[in-house]
Every structure is written in structure tokens, then in C-alpha cells.
PDB file of C-alpha atoms and ligand atoms in Angstrom:
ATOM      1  CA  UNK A 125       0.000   0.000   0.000  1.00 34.00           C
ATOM      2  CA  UNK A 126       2.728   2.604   1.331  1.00 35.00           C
ATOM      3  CA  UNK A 127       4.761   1.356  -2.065  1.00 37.00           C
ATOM      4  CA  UNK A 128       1.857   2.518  -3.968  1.00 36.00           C
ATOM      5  CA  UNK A 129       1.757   5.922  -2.880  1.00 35.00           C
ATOM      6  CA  UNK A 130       4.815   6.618  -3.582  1.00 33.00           C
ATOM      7  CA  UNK A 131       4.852   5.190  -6.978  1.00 36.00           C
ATOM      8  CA  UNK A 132       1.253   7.419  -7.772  1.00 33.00           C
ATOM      9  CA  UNK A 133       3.112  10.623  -6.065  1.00 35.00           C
ATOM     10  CA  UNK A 134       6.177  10.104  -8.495  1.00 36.00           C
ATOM     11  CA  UNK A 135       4.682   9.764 -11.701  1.00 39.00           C
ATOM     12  CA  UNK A 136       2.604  12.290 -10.481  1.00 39.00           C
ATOM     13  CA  UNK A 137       5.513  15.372  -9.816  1.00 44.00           C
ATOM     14  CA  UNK A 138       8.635  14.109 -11.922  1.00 49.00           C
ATOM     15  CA  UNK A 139       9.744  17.433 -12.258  1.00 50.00           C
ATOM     16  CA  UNK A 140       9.763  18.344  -8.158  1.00 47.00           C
ATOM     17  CA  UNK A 141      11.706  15.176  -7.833  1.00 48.00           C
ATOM     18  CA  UNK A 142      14.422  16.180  -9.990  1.00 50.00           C
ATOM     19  CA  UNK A 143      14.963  19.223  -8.302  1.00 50.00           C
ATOM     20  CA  UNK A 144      14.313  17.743  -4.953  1.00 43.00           C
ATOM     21  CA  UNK A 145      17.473  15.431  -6.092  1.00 50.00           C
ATOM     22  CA  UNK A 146      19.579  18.158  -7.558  1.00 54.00           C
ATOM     23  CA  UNK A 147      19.505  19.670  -4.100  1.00 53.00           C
ATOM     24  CA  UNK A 148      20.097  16.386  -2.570  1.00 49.00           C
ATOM     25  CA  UNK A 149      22.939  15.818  -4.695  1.00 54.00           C
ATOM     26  CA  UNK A 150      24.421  19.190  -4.491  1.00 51.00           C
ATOM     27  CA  UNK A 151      24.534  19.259  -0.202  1.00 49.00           C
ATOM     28  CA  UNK A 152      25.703  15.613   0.023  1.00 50.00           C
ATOM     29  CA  UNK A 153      28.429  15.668  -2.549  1.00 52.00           C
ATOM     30  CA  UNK A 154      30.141  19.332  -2.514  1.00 49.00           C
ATOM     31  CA  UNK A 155      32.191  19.657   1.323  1.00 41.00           C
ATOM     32  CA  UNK A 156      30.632  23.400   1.734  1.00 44.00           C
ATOM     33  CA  UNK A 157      26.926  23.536  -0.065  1.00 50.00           C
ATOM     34  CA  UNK A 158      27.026  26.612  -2.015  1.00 54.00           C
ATOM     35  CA  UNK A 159      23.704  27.033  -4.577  1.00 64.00           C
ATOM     36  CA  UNK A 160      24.348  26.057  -8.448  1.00 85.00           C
ATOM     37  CA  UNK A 161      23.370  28.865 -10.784  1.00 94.00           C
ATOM     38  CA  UNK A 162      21.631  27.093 -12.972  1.00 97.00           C
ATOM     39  CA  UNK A 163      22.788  28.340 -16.671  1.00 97.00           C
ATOM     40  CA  UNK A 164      20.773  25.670 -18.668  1.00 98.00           C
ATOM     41  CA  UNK A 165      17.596  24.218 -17.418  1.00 97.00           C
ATOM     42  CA  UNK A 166      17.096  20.735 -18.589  1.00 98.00           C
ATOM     43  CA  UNK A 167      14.079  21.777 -21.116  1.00 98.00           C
ATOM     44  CA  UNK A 168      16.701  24.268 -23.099  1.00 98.00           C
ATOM     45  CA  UNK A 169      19.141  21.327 -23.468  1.00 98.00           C
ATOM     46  CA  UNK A 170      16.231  19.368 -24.707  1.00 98.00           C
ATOM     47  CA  UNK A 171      15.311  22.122 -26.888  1.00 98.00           C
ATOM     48  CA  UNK A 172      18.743  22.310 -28.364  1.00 98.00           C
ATOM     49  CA  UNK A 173      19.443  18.327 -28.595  1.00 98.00           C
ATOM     50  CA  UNK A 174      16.665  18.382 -31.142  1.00 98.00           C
ATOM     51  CA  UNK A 175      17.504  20.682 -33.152  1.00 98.00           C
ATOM     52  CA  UNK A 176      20.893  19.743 -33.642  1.00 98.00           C
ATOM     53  CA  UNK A 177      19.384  16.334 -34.479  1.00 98.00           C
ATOM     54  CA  UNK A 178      16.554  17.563 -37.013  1.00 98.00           C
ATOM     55  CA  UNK A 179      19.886  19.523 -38.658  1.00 98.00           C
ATOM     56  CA  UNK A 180      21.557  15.830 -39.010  1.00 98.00           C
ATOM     57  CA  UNK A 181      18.864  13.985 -39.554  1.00 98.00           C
ATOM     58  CA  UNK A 182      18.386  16.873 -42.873  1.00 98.00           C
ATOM     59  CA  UNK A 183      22.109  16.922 -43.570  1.00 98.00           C
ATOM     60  CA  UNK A 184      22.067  13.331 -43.792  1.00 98.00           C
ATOM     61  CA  UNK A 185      19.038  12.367 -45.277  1.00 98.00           C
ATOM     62  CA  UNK A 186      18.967   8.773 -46.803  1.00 97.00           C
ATOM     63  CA  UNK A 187      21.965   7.834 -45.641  1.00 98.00           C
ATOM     64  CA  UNK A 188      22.929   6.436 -42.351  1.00 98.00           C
ATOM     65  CA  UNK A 189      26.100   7.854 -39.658  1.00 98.00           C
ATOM     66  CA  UNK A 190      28.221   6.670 -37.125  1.00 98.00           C
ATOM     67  CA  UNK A 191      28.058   8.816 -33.603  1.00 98.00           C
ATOM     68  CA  UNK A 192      31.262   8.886 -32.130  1.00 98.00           C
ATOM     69  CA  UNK A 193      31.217  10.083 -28.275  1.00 98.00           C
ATOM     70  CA  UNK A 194      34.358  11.185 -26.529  1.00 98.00           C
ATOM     71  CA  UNK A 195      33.825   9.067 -23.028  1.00 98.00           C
ATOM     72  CA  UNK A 196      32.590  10.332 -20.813  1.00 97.00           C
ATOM     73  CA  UNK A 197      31.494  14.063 -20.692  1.00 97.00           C
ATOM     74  CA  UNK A 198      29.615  13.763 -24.244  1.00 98.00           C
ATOM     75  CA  UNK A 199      27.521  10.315 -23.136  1.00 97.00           C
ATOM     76  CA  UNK A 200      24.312  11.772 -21.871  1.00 98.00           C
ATOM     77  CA  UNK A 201      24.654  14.259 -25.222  1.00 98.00           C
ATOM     78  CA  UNK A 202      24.807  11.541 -27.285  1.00 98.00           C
ATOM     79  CA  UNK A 203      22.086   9.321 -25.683  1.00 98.00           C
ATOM     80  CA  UNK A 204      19.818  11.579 -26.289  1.00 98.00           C
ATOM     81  CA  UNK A 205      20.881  12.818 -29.442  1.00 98.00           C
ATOM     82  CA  UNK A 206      21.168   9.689 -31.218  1.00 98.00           C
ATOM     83  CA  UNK A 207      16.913   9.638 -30.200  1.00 98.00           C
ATOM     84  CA  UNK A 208      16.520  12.499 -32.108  1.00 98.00           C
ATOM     85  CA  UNK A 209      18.064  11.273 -35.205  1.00 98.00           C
ATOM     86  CA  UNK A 210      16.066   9.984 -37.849  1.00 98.00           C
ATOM     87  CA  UNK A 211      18.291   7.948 -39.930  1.00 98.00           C
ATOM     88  CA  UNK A 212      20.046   4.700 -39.595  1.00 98.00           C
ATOM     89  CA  UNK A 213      22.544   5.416 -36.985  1.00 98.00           C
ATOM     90  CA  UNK A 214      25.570   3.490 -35.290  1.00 98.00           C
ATOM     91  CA  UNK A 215      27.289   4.461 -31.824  1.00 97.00           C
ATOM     92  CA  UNK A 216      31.188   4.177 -31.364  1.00 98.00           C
ATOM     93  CA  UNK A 217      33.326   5.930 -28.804  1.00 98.00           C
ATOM     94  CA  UNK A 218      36.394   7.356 -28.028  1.00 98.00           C
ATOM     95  CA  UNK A 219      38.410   8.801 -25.126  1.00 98.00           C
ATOM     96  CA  UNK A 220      41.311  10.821 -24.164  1.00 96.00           C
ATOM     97  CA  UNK A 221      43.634  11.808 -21.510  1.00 93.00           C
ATOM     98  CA  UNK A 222      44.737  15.371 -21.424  1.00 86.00           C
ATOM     99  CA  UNK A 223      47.291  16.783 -19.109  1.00 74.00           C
ATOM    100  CA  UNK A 224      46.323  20.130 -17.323  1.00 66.00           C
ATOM    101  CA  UNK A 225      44.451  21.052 -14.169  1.00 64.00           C
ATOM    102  CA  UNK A 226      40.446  20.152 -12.861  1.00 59.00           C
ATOM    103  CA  UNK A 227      39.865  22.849 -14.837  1.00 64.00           C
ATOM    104  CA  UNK A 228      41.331  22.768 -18.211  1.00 64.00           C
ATOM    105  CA  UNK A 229      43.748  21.413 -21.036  1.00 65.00           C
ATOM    106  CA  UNK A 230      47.304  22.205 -20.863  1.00 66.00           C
ATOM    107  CA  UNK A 231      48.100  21.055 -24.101  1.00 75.00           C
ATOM    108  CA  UNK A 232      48.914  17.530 -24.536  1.00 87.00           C
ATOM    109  CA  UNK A 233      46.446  14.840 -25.875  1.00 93.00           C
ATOM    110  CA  UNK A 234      46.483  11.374 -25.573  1.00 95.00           C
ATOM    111  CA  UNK A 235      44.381   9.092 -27.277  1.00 97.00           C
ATOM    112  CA  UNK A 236      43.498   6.012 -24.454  1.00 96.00           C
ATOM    113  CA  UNK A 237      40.600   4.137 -26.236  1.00 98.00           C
ATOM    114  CA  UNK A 238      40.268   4.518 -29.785  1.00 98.00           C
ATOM    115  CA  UNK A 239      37.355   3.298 -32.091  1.00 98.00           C
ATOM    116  CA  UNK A 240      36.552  -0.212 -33.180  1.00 98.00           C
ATOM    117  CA  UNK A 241      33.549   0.752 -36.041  1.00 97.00           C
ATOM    118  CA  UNK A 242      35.624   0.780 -39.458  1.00 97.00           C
ATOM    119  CA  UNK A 243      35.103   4.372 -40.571  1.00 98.00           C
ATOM    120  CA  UNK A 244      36.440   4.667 -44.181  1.00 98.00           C
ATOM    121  CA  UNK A 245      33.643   5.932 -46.358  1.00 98.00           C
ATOM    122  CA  UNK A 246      31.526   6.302 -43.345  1.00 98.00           C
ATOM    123  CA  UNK A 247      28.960   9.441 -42.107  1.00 98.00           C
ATOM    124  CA  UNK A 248      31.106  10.016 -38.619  1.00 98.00           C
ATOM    125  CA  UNK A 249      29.637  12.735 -36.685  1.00 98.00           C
ATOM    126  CA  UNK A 250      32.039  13.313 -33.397  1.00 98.00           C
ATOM    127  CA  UNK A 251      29.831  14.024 -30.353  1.00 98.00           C
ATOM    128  CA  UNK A 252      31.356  16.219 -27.678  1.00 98.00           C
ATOM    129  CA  UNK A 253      29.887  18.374 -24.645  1.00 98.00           C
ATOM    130  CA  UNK A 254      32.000  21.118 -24.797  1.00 98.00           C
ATOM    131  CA  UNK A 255      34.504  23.084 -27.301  1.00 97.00           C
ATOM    132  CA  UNK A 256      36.743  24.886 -24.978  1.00 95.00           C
ATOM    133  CA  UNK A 257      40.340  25.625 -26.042  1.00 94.00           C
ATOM    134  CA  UNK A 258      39.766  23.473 -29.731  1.00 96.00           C
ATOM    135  CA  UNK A 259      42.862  21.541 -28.357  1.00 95.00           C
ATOM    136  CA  UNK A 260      40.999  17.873 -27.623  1.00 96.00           C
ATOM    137  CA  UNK A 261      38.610  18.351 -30.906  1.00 97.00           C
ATOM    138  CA  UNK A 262      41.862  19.423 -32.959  1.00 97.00           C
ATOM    139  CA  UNK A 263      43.599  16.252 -31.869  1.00 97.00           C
ATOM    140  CA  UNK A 264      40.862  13.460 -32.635  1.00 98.00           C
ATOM    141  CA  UNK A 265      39.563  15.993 -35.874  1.00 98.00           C
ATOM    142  CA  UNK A 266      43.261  14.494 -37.067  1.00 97.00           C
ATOM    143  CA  UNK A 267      42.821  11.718 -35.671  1.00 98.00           C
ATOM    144  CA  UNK A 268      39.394  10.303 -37.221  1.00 98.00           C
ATOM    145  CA  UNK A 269      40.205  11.720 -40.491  1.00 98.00           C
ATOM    146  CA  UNK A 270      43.424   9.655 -41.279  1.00 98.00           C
ATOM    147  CA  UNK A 271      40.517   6.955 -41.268  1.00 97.00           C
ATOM    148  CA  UNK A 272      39.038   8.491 -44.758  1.00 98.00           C
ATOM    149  CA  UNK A 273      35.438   8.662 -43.632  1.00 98.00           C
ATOM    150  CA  UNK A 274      33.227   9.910 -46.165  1.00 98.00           C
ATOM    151  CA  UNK A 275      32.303  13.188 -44.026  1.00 98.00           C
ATOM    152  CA  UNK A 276      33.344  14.281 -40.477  1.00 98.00           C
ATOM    153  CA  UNK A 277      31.302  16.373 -38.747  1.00 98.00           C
ATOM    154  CA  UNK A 278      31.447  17.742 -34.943  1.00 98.00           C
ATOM    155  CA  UNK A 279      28.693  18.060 -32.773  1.00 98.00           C
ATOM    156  CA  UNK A 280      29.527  20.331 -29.727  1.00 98.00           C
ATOM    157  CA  UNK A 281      26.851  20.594 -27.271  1.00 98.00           C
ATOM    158  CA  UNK A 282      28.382  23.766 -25.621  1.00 98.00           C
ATOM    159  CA  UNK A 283      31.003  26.123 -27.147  1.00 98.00           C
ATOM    160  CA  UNK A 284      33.127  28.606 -25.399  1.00 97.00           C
ATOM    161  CA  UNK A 285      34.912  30.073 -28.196  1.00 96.00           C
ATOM    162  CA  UNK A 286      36.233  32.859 -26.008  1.00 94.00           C
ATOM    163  CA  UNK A 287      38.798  30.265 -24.593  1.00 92.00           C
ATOM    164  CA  UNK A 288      40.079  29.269 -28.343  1.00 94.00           C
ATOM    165  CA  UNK A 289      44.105  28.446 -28.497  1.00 92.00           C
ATOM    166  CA  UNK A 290      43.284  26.594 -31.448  1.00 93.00           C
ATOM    167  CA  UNK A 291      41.195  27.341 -34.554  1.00 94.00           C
ATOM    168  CA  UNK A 292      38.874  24.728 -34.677  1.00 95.00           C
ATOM    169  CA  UNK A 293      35.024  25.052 -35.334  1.00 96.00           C
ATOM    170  CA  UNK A 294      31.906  22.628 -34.220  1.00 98.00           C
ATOM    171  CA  UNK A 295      29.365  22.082 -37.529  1.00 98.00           C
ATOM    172  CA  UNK A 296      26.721  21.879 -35.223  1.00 98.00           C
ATOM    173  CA  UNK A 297      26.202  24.110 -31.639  1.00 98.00           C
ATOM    174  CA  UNK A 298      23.814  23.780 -29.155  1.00 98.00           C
ATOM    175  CA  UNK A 299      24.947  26.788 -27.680  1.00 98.00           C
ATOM    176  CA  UNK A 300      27.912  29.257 -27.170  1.00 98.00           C
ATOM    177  CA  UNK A 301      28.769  30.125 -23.196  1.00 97.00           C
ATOM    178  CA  UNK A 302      30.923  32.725 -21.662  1.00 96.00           C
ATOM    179  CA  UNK A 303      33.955  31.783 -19.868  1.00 95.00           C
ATOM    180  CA  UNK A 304      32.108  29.941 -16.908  1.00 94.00           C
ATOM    181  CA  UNK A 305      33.055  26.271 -15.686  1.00 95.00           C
ATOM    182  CA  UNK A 306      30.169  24.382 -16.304  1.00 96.00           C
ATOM    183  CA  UNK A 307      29.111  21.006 -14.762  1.00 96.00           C
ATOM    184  CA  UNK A 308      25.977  18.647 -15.342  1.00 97.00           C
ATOM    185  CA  UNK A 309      24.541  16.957 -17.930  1.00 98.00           C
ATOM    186  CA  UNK A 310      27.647  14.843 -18.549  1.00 98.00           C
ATOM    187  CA  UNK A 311      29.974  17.518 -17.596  1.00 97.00           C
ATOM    188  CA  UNK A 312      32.440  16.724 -14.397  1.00 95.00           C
ATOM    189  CA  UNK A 313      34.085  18.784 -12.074  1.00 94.00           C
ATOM    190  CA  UNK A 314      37.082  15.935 -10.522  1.00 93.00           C
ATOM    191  CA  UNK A 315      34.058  13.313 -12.311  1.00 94.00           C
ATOM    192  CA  UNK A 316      31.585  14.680 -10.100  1.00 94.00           C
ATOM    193  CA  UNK A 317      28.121  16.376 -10.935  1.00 95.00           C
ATOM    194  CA  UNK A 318      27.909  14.561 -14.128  1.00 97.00           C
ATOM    195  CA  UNK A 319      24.615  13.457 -13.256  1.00 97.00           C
ATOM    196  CA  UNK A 320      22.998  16.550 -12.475  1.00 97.00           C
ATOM    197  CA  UNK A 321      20.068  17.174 -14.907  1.00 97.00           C
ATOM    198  CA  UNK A 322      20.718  20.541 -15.864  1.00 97.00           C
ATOM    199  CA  UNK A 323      23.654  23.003 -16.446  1.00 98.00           C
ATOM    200  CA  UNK A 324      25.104  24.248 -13.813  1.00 97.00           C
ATOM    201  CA  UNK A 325      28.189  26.937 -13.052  1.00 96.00           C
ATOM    202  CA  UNK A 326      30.644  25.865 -10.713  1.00 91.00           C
ATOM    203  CA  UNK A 327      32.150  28.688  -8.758  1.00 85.00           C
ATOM    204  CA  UNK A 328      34.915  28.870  -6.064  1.00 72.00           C
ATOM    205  CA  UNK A 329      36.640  26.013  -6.953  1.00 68.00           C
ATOM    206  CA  UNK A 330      40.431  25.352  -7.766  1.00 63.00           C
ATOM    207  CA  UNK A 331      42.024  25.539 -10.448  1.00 61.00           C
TER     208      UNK A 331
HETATM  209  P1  IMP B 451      39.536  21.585 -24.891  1.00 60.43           P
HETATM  210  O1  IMP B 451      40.516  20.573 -25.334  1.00 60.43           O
HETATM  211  O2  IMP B 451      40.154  22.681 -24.065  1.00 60.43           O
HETATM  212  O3  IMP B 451      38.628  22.125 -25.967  1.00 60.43           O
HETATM  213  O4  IMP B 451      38.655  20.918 -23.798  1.00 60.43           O
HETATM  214  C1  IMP B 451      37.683  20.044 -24.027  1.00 60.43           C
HETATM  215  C2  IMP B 451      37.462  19.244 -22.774  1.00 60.43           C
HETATM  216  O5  IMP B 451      37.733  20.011 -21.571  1.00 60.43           O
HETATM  217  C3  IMP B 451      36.016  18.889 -22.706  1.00 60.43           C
HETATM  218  O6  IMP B 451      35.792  17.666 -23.335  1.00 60.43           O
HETATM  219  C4  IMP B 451      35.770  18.820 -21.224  1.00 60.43           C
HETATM  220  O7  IMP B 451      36.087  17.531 -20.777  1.00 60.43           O
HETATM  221  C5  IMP B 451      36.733  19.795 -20.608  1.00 60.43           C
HETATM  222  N1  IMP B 451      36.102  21.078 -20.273  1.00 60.43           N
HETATM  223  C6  IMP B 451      36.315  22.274 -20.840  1.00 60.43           C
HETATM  224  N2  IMP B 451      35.548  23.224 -20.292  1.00 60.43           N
HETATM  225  C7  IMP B 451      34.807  22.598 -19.344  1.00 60.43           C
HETATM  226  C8  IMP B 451      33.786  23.060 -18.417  1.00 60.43           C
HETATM  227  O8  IMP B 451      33.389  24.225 -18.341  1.00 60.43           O
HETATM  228  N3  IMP B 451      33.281  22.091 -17.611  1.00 60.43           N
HETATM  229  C9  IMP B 451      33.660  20.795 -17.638  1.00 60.43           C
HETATM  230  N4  IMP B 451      34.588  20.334 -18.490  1.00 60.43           N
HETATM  231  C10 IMP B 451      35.161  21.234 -19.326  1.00 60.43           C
HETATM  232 MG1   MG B 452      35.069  15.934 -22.534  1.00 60.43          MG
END
């Protein structure tokens, strides 16, 4: 009986449970709870997912692509991309180590799992969550293309182009950011806040 409640309660306020768990999971996991600004609400990213996959789905019509996500910051993207995608679609990923603080790229990339989906002739769009300094989507842009897909596109859910070192462009944007470090929706801080539902900025932390 009690188990029933709680189910009909649930399905009944989705939305307050989120947030009741993004509060839950900010005070238990950060040593000093400070509040999140919240910079993009879930329903934006939604918003934005399917539009950059209407744009691919057009781009691509009749034919079919391989996703590639870089592990692990671009997995949620992708899952939910790939749903929005109406073509024949395959899922591959990728992942990298690069040297440099919490907080950003120094400069060297190293490639630590690489694909296993034969990509010559191939549709390969590369998923990502963020474009920050270009140096990461520089490195696997070479990378994927000494493969001789067919076309090589990027697909950058968040772009900070303020923070370029490297000229390097996403085909498709869900949206350009200021120079804020962002966490959520895939997005870690030290691997945490990944989970959090929407897009957060992370302030007072170190370097
Ligand atoms: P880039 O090589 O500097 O373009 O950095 C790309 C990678 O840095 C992304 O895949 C993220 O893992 C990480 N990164 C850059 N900015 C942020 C941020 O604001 N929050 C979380 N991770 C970030
Ligand atoms: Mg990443």
C-alpha cells in the first residue's frame, strides 16, 4: 500500500523530484553547499538536442552515420541525441587523456581508447559536450580523419569560443557560453556532478 503511494506521487511530480534530487545531490556531494546557478535548465538542453538532431537527420538524409562520443562528458549528449536522429545510426566511442588542471587542457592529448567501427567511407559525426580551447577536438579531428570517412562532422553541445588556443570550429552548436566552468549533464568537475540534470556553473573552486 505505502509502495503505492509513492509510486502514484512520483509519476505524479517528476519534475519536483528532480529538483528535490539536484539539491540532494548538491549538499551531500560538494564539502561546503554553495547554490548552483543554474545556466541551462534541462528543457533548453532538450530544446537544443533536437535541433541539432533535425539539422543531421536533414544533412544526412537517406543515408545512415556513425556517432562517435568522446567518453565520458559527451555520453548523456549523445544518448539523447542519437533519439533524435532519424536515420540509420551506429554508436562508437572514443576517449582521451589530457594533461592540465580540474579545470582545463594544458596542451597535450592522448588518445586512451580509440574506435573499433571501421570508418572509411563512413557518415562520422564526433559528439562532444564542450569546445573549450579546440585543443581535444583538434587532436581526434586528425585523428578520425586519417581513417578516410566519407564526411566528419562535430557536434559540440556547448562552445566557449572565447577560450580558443586553437582554430577549430563545431558544424553543429547547441549553444555558445561565456567563460564559466560548467558542470551537469555529462559535464564533471574531478568526475563529479555529471549526473545533475541541468547546467550548472561551478564557482569557487580550484584551479
Ligand atoms: P579543450 O581541449 O580545451 O577544448 O577541452 C575540451 C574538454 O575540456 C572537454 O571535453 C571537457 O572535458 C573539458 N572542459 C572544458 N571546459 C569545461 C567546463 O566548463 N566544464 C567541464 N569540463 C570542461
Ligand atoms: Mg570531454
Amino acid at each position: 500500500m505505502f509502495g503505492q503511494n509513492v509510486a502514484a506521487s512520483v509519476s505524479k511530480s517528476p519534475a519536483s523530484r528532480t529538483r528535490w534530487k539536484l539539491s540532494v545531490v548538491c549538499e551531500t556531494i560538494r564539502p561546503q553547499s554553495r547554490a548552483m546557478e543554474v545556466l541551462l535548465s534541462r528543457d533548453e538542453i532538450a530544446d537544443a538536442v533536437g535541433r541539432i538532431g533535425q539539422q543531421i537527420s536533414q544533412d544526412f538524409t537517406g543515408e545512415s552515420v556513425v556517432l562517435i562520443g568522446v567518453l565520458k562528458g559527451a555520453c548523456l549528449f549523445l544518448a539523447d541525441l542519437a533519439r533524435q536522429i532519424e536515420l540509420d545510426a551506429t554508436f562508437d566511442f572514443i576517449a582521451v587523456r589530457s594533461y592540465g588542471t580540474k579545470k582545463q587542457t594544458a596542451g597535450e592529448v592522448q588518445l586512451i581508447k580509440d574506435v573499433i567501427t571501421p570508418l572509411r567511407d563512413m557518415n562520422v559525426v564526433l559528439v562532444e559536450d564542450i569546445l573549450d580551447t579546440g585543443l581535444t577536438l583538434t587532436f581526434l579531428r586528425k585523428h578520425l580523419l586519417a581513417h578516410q570517412p566519407r564526411a566528419f562532422k562535430i557536434a559540440a553541445l556547448l562552445d566557449k569560443p572565447s577560450r580558443r588556443m586553437v582554430p577549430v570550429q563545431a558544424d553543429y552548436v547547441g549553444f555558445q557560453i561565456p567563460d564559466k566552468f560548467v558542470v551537469g549533464y555529462g559535464l564533471d568537475y574531478a568526475e563529479r556532478y555529471r549526473n545533475l540534470p541541468d547546467i550548472c556553473v561551478l564557482q569557487d573552486v580550484a584551479e
